[in-house]
Amino acid sequence: MKTMTATEASRNFASVLDRAERGETIAITRGGRRLAILSPAPAGNGAALMEFLAGHPVDDDFAADVESVRDLTADELGTAWPDA
């Protein structure tokens, strides 16, 4: 794992992102202390989310709460954002 200071990361941010895109993980330090790890984001196409949602049906009480709040704010949103 590559280590670089926050100053180095800041000055070379585009390069740091390029390295992460290529699969490298980078530890970022400040004052000799590790404060962040920058690593590649996991690739995903939404299949795992769809699978999770299919296995966890919506709680009816929660759905009703969301709908009631949406109904209460519909008029406010309609005036604030005419296209809403």
mmCIF file of N, CA, C and O in Angstrom, residues 39-44:
data_model
loop_
_atom_site.group_PDB
_atom_site.id
_atom_site.type_symbol
_atom_site.label_atom_id
_atom_site.label_comp_id
_atom_site.label_asym_id
_atom_site.label_seq_id
_atom_site.Cartn_x
_atom_site.Cartn_y
_atom_site.Cartn_z
ATOM 1 N N SER A 39 -9.182 3.927 -1.684
ATOM 2 C CA SER A 39 -9.092 2.668 -2.408
ATOM 3 C C SER A 39 -10.122 2.662 -3.535
ATOM 4 O O SER A 39 -11.047 3.474 -3.546
ATOM 5 N N PRO A 40 -9.963 1.745 -4.464
ATOM 6 C CA PRO A 40 -10.908 1.669 -5.574
ATOM 7 C C PRO A 40 -12.324 1.382 -5.064
ATOM 8 O O PRO A 40 -12.508 0.619 -4.115
ATOM 9 N N ALA A 41 -13.290 2.003 -5.693
ATOM 10 C CA ALA A 41 -14.680 1.736 -5.355
ATOM 11 C C ALA A 41 -15.069 0.385 -5.948
ATOM 12 O O ALA A 41 -14.634 0.033 -7.048
ATOM 13 N N PRO A 42 -15.879 -0.372 -5.228
ATOM 14 C CA PRO A 42 -16.312 -1.656 -5.782
ATOM 15 C C PRO A 42 -17.213 -1.432 -6.996
ATOM 16 O O PRO A 42 -18.023 -0.508 -7.019
ATOM 17 N N ALA A 43 -17.032 -2.257 -7.993
ATOM 18 C CA ALA A 43 -17.892 -2.184 -9.173
ATOM 19 C C ALA A 43 -19.224 -2.834 -8.842
ATOM 20 O O ALA A 43 -19.284 -3.812 -8.104
ATOM 21 N N GLY A 44 -20.268 -2.286 -9.356
ATOM 22 C CA GLY A 44 -21.581 -2.870 -9.118
ATOM 23 C C GLY A 44 -22.570 -2.416 -10.165
ATOM 24 O O GLY A 44 -22.434 -1.344 -10.745
#
